[in-house]
Short mmCIF file of C-alpha atoms and ligand atoms in Angstrom, two decimals:
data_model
loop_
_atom_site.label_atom_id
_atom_site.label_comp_id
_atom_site.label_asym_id
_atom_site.label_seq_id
_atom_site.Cartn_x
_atom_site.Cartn_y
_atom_site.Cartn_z
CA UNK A 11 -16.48 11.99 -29.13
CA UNK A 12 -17.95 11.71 -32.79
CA UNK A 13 -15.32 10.79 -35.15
CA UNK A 14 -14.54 10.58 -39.20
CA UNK A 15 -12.80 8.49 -41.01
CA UNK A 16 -10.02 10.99 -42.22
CA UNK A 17 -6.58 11.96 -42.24
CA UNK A 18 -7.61 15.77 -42.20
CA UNK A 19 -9.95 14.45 -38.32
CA UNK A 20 -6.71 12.70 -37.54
CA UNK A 21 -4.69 15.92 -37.85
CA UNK A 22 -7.31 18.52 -36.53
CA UNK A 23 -7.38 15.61 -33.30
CA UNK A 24 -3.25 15.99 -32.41
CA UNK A 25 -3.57 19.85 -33.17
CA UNK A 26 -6.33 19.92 -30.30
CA UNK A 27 -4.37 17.51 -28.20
CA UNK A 28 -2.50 19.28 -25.05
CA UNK A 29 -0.41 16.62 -24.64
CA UNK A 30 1.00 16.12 -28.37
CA UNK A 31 3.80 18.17 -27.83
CA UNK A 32 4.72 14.99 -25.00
CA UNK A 33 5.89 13.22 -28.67
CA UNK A 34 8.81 14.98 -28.88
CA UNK A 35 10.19 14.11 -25.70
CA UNK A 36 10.62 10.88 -26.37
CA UNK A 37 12.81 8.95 -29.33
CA UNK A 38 10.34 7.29 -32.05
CA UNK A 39 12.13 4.62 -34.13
CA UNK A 40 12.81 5.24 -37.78
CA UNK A 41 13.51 3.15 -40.62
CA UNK A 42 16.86 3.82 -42.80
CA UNK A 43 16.02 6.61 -44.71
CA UNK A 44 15.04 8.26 -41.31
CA UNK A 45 11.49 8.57 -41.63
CA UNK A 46 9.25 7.65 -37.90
CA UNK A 47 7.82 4.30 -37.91
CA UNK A 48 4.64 4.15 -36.79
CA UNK A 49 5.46 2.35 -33.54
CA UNK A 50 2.15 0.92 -31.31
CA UNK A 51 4.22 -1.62 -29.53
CA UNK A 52 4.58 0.05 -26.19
CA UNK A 53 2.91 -2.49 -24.62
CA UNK A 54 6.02 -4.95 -25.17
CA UNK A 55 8.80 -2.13 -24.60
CA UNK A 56 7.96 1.87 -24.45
CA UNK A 57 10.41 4.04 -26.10
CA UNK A 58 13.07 6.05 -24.10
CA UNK A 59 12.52 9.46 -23.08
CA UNK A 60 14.90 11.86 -24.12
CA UNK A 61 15.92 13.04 -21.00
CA UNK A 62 16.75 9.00 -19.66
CA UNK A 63 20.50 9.74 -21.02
CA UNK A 64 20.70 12.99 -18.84
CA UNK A 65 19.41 11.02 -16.01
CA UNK A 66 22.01 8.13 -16.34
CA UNK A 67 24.83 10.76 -17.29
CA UNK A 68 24.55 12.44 -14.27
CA UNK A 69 24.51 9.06 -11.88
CA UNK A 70 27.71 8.05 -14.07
CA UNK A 71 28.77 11.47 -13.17
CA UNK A 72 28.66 11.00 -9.62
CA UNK A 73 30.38 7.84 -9.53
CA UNK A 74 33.20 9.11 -11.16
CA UNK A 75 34.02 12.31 -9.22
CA UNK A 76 32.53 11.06 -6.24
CA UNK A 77 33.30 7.06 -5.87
CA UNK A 78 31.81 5.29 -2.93
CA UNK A 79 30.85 9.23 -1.48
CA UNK A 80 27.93 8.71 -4.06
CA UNK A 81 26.02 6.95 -1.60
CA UNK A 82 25.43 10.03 0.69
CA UNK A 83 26.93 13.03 -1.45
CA UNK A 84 25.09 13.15 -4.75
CA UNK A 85 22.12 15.12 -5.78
CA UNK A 86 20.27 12.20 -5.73
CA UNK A 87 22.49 9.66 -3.09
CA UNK A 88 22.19 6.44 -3.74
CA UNK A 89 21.33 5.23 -0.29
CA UNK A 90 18.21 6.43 -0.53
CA UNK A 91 17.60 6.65 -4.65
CA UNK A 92 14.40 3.97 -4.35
CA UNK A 93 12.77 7.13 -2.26
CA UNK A 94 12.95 8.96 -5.05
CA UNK A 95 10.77 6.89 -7.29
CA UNK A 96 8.17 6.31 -4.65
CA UNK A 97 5.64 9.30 -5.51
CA UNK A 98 5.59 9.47 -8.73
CA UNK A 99 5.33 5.56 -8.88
CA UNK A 100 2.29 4.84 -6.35
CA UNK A 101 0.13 7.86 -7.98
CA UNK A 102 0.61 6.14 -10.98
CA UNK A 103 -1.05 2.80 -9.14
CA UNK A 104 -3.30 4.54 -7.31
CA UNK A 105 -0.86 3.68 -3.82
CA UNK A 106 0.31 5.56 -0.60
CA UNK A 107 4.00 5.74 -1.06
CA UNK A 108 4.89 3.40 1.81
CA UNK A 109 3.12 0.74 -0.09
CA UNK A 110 5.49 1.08 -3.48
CA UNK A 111 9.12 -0.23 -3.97
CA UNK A 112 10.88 -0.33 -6.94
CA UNK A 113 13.20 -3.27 -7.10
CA UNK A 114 14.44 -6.80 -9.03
CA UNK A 115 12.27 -7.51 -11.98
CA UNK A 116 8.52 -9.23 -12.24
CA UNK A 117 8.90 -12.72 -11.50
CA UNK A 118 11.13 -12.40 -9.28
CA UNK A 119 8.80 -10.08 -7.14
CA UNK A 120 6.32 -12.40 -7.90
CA UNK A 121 7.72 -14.85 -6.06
CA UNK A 122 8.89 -12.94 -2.89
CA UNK A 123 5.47 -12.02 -3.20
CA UNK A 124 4.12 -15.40 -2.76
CA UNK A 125 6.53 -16.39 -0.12
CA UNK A 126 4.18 -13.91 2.28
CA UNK A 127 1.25 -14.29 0.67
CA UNK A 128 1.00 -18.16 -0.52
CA UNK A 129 0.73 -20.12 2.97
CA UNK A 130 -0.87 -23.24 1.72
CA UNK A 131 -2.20 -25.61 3.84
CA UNK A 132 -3.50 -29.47 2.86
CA UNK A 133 -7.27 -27.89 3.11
CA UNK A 134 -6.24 -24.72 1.14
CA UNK A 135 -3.76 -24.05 -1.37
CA UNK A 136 -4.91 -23.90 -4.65
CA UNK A 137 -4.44 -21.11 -6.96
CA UNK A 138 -6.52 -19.23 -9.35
CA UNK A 139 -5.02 -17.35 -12.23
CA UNK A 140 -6.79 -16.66 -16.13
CA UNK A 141 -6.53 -18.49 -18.53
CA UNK A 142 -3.66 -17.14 -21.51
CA UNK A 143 -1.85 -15.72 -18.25
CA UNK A 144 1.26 -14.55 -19.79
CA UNK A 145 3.52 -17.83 -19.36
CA UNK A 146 6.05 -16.86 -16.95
CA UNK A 147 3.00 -15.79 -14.41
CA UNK A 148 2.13 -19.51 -15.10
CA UNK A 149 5.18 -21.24 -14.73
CA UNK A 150 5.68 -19.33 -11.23
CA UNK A 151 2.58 -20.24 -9.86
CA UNK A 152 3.33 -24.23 -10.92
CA UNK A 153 6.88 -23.89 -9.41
CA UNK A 154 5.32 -22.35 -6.09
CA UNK A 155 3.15 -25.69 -6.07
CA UNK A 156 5.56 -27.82 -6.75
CA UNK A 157 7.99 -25.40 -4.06
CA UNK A 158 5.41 -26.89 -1.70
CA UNK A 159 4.52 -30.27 -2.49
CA UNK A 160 1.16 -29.81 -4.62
CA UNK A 161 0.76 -31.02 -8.20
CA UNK A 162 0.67 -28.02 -10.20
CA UNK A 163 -2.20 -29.40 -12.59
CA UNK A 164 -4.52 -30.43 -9.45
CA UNK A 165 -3.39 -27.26 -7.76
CA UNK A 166 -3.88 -24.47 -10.45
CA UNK A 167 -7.32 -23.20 -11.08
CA UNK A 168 -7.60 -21.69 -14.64
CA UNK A 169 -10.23 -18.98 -14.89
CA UNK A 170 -11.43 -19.51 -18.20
CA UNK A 171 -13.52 -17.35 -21.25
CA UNK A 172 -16.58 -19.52 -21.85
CA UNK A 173 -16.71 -22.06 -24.84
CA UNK A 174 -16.51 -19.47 -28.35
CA UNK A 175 -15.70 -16.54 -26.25
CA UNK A 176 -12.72 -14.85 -26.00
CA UNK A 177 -13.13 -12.75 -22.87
CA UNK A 178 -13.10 -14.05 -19.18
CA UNK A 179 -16.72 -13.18 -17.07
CA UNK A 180 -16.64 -12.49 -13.14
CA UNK A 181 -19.43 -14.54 -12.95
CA UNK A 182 -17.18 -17.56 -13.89
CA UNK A 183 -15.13 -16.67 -11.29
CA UNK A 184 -17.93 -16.44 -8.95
CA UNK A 185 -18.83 -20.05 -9.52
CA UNK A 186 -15.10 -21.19 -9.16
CA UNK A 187 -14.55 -19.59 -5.56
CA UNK A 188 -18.24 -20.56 -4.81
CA UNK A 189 -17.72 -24.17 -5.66
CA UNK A 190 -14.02 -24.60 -4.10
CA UNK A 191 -13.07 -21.37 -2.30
CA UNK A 192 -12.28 -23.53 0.71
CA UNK A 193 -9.13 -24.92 -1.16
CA UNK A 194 -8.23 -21.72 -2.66
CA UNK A 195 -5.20 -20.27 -1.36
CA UNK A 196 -4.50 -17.32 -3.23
CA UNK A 197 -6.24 -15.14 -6.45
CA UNK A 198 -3.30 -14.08 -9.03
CA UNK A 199 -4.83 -12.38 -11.95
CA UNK A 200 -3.49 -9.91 -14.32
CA UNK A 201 -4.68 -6.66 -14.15
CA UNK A 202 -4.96 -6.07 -17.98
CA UNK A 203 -4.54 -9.38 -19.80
CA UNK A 204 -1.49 -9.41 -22.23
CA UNK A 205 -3.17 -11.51 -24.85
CA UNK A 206 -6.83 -10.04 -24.91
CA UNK A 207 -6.10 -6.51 -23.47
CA UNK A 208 -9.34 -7.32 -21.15
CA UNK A 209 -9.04 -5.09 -17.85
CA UNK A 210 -10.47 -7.06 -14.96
CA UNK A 211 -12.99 -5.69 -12.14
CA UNK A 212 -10.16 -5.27 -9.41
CA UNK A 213 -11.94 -4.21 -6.48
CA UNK A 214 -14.99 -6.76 -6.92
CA UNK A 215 -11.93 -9.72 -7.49
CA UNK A 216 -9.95 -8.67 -4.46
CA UNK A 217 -13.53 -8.47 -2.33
CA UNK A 218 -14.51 -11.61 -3.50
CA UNK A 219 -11.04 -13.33 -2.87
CA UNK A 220 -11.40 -12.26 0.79
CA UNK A 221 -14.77 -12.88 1.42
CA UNK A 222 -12.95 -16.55 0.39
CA UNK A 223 -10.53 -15.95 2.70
CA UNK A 224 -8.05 -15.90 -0.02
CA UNK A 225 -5.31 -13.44 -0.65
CA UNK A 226 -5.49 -11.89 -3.71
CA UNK A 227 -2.53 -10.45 -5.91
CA UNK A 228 -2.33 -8.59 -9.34
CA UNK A 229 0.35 -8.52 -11.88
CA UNK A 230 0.07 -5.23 -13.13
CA UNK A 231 2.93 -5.66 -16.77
CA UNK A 232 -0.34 -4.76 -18.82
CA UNK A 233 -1.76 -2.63 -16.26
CA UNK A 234 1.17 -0.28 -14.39
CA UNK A 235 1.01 3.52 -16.77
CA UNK A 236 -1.77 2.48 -18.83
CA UNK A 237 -5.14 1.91 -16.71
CA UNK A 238 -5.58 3.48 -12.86
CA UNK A 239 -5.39 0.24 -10.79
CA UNK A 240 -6.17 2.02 -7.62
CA UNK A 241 -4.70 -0.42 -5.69
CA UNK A 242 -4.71 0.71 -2.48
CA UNK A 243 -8.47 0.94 -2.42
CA UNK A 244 -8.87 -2.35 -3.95
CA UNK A 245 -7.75 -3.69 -0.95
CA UNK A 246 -5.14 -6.31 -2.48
CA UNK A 247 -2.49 -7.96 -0.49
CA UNK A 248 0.27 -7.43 -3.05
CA UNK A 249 0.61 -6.67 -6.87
CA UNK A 250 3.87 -6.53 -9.14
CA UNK A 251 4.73 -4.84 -12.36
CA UNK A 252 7.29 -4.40 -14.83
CA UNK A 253 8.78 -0.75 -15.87
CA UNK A 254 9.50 -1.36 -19.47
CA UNK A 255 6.38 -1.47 -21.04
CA UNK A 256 4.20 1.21 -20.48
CA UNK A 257 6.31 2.60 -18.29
CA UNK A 258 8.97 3.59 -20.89
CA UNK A 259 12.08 2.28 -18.40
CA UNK A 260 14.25 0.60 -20.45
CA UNK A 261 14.80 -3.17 -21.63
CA UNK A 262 14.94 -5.14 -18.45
CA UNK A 263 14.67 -2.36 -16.15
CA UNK A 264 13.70 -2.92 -12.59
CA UNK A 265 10.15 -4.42 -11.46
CA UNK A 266 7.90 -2.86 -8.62
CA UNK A 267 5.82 -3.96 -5.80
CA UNK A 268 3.03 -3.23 -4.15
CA UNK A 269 2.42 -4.70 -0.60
CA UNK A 270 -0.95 -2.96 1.18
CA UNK A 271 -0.57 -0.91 4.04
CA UNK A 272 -2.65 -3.38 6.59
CA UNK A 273 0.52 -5.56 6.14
CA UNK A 274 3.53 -2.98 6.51
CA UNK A 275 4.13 -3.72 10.18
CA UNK A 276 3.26 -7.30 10.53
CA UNK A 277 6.74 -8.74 11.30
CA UNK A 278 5.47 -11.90 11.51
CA UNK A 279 4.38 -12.81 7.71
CA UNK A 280 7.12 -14.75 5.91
CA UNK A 281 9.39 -13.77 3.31
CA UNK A 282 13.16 -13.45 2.30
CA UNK A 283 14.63 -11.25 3.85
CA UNK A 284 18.17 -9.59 2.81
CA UNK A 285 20.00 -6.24 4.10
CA UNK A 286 18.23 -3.68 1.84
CA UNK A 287 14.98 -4.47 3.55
CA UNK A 288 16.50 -3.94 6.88
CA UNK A 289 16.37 -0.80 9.05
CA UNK A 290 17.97 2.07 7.85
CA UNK A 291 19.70 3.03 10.81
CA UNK A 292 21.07 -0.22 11.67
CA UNK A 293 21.66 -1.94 7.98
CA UNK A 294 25.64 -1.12 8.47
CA UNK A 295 25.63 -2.49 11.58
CA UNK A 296 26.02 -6.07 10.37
CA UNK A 297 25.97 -7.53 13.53
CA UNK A 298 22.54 -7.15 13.67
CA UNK A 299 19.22 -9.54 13.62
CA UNK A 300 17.01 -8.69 10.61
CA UNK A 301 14.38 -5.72 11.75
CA UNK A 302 12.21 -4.95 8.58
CA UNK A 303 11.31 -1.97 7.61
CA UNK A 304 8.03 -1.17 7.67
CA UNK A 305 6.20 -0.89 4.23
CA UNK A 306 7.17 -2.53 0.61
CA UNK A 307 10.61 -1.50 1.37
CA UNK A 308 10.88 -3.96 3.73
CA UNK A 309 10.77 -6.47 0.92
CA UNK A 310 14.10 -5.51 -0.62
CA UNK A 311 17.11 -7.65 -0.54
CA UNK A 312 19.93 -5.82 -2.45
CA UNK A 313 21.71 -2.87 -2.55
CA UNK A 314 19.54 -1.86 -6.22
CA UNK A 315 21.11 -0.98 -9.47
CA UNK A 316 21.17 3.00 -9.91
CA UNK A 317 21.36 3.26 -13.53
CA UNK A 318 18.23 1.27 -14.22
CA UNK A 319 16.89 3.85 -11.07
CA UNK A 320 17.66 6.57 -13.21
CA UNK A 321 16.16 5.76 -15.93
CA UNK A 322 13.11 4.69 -14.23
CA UNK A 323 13.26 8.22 -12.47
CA UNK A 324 13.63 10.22 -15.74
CA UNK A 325 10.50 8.62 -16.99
CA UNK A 326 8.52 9.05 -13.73
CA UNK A 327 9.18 12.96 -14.51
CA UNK A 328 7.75 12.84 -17.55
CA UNK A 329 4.65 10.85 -16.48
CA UNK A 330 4.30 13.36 -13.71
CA UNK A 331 4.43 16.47 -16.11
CA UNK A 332 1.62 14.96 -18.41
CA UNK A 333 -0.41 14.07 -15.24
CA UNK A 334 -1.62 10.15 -15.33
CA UNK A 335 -5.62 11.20 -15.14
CA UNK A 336 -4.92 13.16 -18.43
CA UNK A 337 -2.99 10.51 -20.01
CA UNK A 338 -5.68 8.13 -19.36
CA UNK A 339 -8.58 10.24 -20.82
CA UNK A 340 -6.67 11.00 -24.11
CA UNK A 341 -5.98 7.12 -24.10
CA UNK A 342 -9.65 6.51 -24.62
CA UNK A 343 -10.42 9.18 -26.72
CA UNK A 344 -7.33 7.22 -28.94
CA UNK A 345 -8.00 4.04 -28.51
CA UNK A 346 -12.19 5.13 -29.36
CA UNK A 347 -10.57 6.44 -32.52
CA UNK A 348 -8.74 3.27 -33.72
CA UNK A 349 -12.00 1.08 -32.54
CA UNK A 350 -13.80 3.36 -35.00
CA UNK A 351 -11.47 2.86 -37.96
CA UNK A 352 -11.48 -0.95 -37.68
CA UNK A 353 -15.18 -0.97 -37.73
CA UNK A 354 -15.26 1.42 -40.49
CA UNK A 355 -13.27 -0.92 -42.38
CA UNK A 356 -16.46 -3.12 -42.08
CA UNK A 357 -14.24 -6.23 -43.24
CA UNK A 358 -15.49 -9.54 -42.34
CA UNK A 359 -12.22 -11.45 -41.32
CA UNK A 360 -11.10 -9.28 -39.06
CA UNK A 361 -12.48 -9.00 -35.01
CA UNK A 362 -11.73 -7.09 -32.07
CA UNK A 363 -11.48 -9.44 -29.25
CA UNK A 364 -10.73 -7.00 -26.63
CA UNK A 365 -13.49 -5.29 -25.13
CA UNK A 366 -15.79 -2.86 -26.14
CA UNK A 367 -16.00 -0.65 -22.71
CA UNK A 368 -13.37 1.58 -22.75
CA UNK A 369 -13.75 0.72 -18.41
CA UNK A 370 -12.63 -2.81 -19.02
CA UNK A 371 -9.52 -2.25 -21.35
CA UNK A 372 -6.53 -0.13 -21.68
CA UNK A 373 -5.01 1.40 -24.30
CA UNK A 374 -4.63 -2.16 -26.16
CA UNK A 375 -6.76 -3.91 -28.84
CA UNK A 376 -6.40 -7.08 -29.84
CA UNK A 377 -7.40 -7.66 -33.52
CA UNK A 378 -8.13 -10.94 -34.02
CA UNK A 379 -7.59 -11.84 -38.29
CA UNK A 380 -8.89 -14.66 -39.81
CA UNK A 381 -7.02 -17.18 -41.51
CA UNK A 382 -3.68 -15.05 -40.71
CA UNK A 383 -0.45 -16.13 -40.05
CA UNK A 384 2.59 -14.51 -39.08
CA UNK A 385 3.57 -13.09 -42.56
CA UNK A 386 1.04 -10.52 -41.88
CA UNK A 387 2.66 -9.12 -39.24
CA UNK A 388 6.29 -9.09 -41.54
CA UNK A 389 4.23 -7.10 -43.53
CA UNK A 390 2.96 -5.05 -41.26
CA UNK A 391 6.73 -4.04 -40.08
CA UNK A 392 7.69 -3.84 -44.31
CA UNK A 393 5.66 -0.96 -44.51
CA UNK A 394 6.61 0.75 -41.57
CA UNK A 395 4.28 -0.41 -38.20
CA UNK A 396 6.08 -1.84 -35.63
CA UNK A 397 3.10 -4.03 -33.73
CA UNK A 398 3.10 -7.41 -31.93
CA UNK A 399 1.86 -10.33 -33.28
CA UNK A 400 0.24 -13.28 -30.87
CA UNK A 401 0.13 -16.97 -32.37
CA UNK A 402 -2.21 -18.14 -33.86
CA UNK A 403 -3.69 -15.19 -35.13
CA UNK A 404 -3.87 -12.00 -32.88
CA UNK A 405 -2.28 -8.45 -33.82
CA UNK A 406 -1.83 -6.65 -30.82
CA UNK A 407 -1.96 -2.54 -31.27
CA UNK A 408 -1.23 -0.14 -28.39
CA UNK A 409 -1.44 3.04 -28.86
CA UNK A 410 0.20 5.44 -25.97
CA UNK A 411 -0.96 8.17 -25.08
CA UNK A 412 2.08 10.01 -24.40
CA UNK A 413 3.66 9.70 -28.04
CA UNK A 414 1.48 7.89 -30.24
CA UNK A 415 -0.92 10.33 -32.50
CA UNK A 416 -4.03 10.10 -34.33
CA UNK A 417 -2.23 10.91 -37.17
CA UNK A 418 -0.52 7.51 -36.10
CA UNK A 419 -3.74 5.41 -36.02
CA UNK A 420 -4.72 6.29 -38.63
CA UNK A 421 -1.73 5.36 -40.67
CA UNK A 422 -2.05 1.72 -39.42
CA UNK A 423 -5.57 1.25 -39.97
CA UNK A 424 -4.97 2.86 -43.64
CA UNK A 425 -1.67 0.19 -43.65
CA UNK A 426 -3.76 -2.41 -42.87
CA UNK A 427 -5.90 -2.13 -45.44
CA UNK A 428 -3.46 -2.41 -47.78
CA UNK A 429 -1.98 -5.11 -46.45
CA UNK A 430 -5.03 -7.11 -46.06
CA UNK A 431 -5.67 -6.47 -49.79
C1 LIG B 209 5.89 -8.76 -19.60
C2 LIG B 209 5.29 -9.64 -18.59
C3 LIG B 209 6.08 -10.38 -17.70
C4 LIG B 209 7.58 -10.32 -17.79
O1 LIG B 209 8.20 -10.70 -16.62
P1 LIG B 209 9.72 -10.30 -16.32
O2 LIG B 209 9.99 -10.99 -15.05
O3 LIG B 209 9.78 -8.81 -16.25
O4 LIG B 209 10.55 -10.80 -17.46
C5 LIG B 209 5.45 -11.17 -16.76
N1 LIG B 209 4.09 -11.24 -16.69
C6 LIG B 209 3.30 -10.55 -17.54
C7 LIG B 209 1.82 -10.62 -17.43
C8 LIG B 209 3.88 -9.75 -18.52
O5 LIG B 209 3.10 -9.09 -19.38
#
């Protein structure tokens, strides 16, 4: 794609663009006289479809004609209602739909997770995660450790950007599993990273984890609706995600889970077990020993909240409509155009440190602005952008492919300027 630096390219781009009309379908924050902000923040919380209210309506709906009936009788019972999501969800992650479950919220997956997949021993049970993991990855990891006797600083292995870099090379990691992969327990990494918006090489992590005789996990908040994970054919034990970012579910919305197929019958791993991960047939039968069902279902523990289903569902529908393979090529094409912009604005102070192959970044770039502070980004939001701002001195745009424009872009990058003045 050859671009130019103008509103008139900008336009002519949407009006080409066979997913614009995917814009309208969603509700884009306005300031007080009503105009649309110009809102690249989806990478913190995505805005709500339009049809989410339907969605929840109609489970609201149920309940009160139907009462406890709702469980069996509804259009969509809510025995079942995780089922629902499954599809949509693992094509999304590039996942069979016995490997997906929608349910709790990130950390908390993350730390079923690692009650199969972390089985330290004395020899082996360090951890590696990247360095600027977003903190709550952190502090689970250095709870887990502590969970299981190990000092957390001796224990966790940061996989670090080199001195004056700002990116994180597999080569590093190379070294670290080379030099003590025969204490390393388990790989954690984020997918996309939150802070840099570097994607990391999935496949070649999760190969090299096992040929380490590691397990290896992703957390996929910067990753799930914004790159193709394919995690099935990465081979990865287990991944987890939120649905509120890119995935447009609502503040706090339920998590997912990804738990590979080679482990959906093994009965024997650890974990938690409660009744929603029991089989189906038996799960009223109370009387019962725990039987797990096969598959990432068998992780669940509670009877789920349907509203937060709902919403996830009504945004599933729309991701399915626009078709994730399109989304993603528009992303770069959008992202390529807002790259472009910032170089043409050939100022000095400010950097991209996220990087340049579209193959090892989302949607996200991280504009790194010398000598800034936070009063930039107050400024930013005074005349009209609603970004994310990363102390000490990192912007973070995100541009979404299913309702941010070039016409968008472009008004940031032309706001920026005139900010920066
Ligand atoms: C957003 C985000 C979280 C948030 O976790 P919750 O449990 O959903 O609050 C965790 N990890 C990463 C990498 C994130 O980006």
């Amino acid at each position: 794609m050859k671009y130019q630096n103008s509103l008139e390219f900008a336009q002519q781009q949407d009006a080409e663009d066979n997913l614009s009309h995917f814009r309208k379908k969603f509700h884009i924050p306005t300031d007080d006289s009503g105009n649309e902000l110009i809102y690249l923040c989806g990478n913190s919380l995505g805005l709500q479809p339009k049809n989410t209210s339907e969605y929840i309506q109609k489970e609201l709906q149920d309940w009160a004609k139907l009462g406890v009936e709702g469980h069996t009788e509804g259009e969509h019972p809510w025995l079942p209602y995780h089922e629902f999501l499954a599809n949509s969800m693992a094509k999304i992650v590039g996942a069979k739909p016995s490997e997906v479950v929608m349910m709790n919220t990130l950390t908390t997956n993350l730390h079923l997770m690692m009650v199969s997949f972390y089985q330290p021993t004395d020899k082996k049970y360090k951890i590696v995660i990247e360095a600027d993991a977003f903190p709550s990855d952190k502090y689970a990891m250095e709870s887990q450790l502590k969970f299981h006797g190990y000092d957390e600083k001796e224990g966790l292995i940061l996989w670090k950007p080199r001195e004056g870099e700002e990116l994180c090379r597999f080569e590093d990691l190379e070294t670290i599993l080379k030099e003590q992969g025969d204490e390393i327990a388990l790989l954690m990494i984020g997918s996309t990273n939150y802070y840099s918006g570097q994607s990391y090489p999935l496949k070649k992590i999760t190969d090299l984890g096992h040929k380490h005789n590691c397990k290896v996990g992703f957390d996929l908040a910067h990753g799930a609706g914004n790159i193709q994970p394919n995690l099935h054919e990465t081979g990865a034990d287990f991944a987890v995600w939120c649905s509120y970012k890119y995935l447009n579910s609502g503040p706090g919305s339920l998590g997912g889970c990804f738990v590979h197929e080679r482990h959906a019958n093994n009965k024997n791993l650890t974990r938690f077990a409660g009744w929603w991960g029991h089989n189906k047939e038996t799960r009223f039968n109370m009387r019962k020993e725990f039987d797990a069902l096969p598959g990432a279902e068998g992780w669940q523990l509670s009877n789920p909240p349907i509203l937060s289903m709902a919403a996830i569902r009504a945004s599933l529908d729309v991701f399915e409509a626009a078709g994730f393979e399109n989304l993603r090529k528009k992303s770069v094409t959008l992202t390529g155009f807002l790259e472009f912009l910032l170089d043409e604005m050939n100022n000095e102070s400010i950097s991209v440190i996220t990087p340049r192959n579209p193959e090892e970044r989302g949607c996200q770039l991280s504009i790194q602005v010398k000598d800034a502070d936070k009063s930039l980004h107050t400024k930013l939001t005074e005349v009209g952008v609603i970004s994310d701002w990363r102390e000490p001195d990192v912007i973070r745009i995100a541009p979404a492919p299913l309702y941010n424009s070039f016409t968008d872009v472009y008004g940031f990058v032309e706001r920026l300027k005139e900010v920066l003045k």
